Structures are given as C-alpha cells and as structure tokens.
C-alpha positions as MATLAB code, in Angstrom:
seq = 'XXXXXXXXXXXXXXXXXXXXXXXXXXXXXXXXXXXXXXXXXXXXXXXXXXXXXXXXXXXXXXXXXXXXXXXXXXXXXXXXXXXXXXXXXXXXXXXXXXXXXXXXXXXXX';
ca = [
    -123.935  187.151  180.723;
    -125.980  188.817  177.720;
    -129.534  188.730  177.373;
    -130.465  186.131  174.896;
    -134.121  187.240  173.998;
    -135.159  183.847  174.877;
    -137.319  183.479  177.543;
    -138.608  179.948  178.797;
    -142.762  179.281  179.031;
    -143.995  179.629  181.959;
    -146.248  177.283  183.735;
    -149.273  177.591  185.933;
    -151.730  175.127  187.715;
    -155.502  175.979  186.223;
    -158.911  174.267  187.757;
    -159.992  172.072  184.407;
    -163.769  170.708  183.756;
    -163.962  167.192  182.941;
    -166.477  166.197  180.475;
    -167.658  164.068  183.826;
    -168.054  167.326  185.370;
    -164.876  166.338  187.493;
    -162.667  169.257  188.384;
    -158.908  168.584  188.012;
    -156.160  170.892  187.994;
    -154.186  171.223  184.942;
    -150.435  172.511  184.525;
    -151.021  174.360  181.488;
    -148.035  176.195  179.218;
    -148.813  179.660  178.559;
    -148.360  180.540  175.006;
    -149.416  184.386  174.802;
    -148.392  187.037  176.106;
    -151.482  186.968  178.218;
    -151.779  186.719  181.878;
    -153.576  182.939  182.568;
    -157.188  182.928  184.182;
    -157.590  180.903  186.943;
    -161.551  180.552  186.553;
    -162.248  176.706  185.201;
    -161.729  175.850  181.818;
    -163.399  172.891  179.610;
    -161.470  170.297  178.705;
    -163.419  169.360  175.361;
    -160.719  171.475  173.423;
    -157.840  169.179  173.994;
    -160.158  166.506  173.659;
    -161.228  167.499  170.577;
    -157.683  167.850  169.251;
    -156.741  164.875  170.321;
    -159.444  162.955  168.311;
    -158.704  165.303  165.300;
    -154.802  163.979  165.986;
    -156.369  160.300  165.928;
    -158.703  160.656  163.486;
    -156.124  161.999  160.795;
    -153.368  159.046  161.702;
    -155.937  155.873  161.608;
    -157.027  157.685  158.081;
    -153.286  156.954  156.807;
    -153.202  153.847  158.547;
    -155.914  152.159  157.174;
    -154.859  153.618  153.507;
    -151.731  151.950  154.114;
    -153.180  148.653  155.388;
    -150.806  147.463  157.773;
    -151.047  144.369  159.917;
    -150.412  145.973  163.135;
    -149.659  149.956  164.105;
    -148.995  151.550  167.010;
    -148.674  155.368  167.739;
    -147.488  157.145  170.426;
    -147.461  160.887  171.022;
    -147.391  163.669  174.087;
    -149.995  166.469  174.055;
    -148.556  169.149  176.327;
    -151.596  171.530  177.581;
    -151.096  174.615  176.882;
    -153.470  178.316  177.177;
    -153.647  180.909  174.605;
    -156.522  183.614  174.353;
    -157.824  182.101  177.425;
    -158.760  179.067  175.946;
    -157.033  175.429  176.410;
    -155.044  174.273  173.809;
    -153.379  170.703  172.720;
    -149.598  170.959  172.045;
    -147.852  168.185  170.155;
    -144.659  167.642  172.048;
    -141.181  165.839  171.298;
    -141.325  162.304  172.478;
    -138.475  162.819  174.493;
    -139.805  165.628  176.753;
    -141.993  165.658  179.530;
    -145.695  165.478  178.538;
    -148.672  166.174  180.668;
    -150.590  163.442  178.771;
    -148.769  160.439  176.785;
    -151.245  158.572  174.839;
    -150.634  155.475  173.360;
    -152.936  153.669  170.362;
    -152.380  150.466  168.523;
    -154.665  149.148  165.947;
    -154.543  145.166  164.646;
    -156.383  144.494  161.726;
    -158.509  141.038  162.234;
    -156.952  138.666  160.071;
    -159.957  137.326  157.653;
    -161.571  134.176  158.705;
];
C-alpha cells in the first residue's frame, strides 16, 4: 500500500451556542490544520451563511419569476481558525443540516 497524500477530515463533537442561548453539541469538520477548541462556539456564523446562501438564490428567483421554486441544499459544519463555518455539501452526502425552501408566488387576484 503507498501513501496517497490524502488524508480524510476529521470530525469532532464541539458544545455550540444557540442564538436561544441553548447549548447543543455540534459535529463539526475540521478544515485547518489546527487542533479544534472545545470551549462553546456561536452559532450566528452558519446562520449567517445560511441566510447569505438564501438571500442570493430568492434574488435569482424572483428575477426569473417562476410560479413555484423549491431549493434544497446540505450545509456541513465545519471549524477553521477557531471559528464555525458553513460548508455547502453534495446532495448526495451526509449533511449535518438539510434545509429545504420553496417559494409560490400568489397568483394575482
């Protein structure tokens, strides 16, 4: 067996700060080289991804006016610089949050 130079992410299980002040444990990629902090982390910046992600698809929608739309994407969490990060993942993988939108335009009266 030869040494690829591939090495898979590794995974840990971090304390995570809801906006609620709820504390939930997040399994969070890690994408530096970094060792992961276990002290809590906010969860506002994969919120605020996420709405960045929403924002920036309904924009196109509603330029493209269609009757009905419907998204669906993964956000795996990930940690790099000691801070939480949103990762876009393949629909076909395992996400740690799967969010689904649909917009329907109200059909004028």
């Amino acid at each position: 067996m030869g040494f690829s130079g591939y090495e898979a992410p590794r995974t840990e299980q971090i304390p995570v700060a809801l906006p609620n002040g709820t504390i939930i444990k997040v399994e969070v990629t890690q994408t530096g080289r970094e060792d992961v902090a276990f002290d809590t982390k906010p969860f506002q910046q994969v919120t605020d991804a996420i709405e960045g992600i929403i924002i920036a698809v309904a924009g196109t929608l509603q330029r493209a006016r269609p009757d009905k739309a419907s998204i669906k994407f993964g956000i795996d969490v990930g940690i790099d610089a000691g801070q939480l990060t949103a990762l876009l993942v393949k629909g076909n993988t395992k996400a740690n949050l799967e969010i689904s939108l649909e917009w329907q335009r109200e059909q004028p009266k």
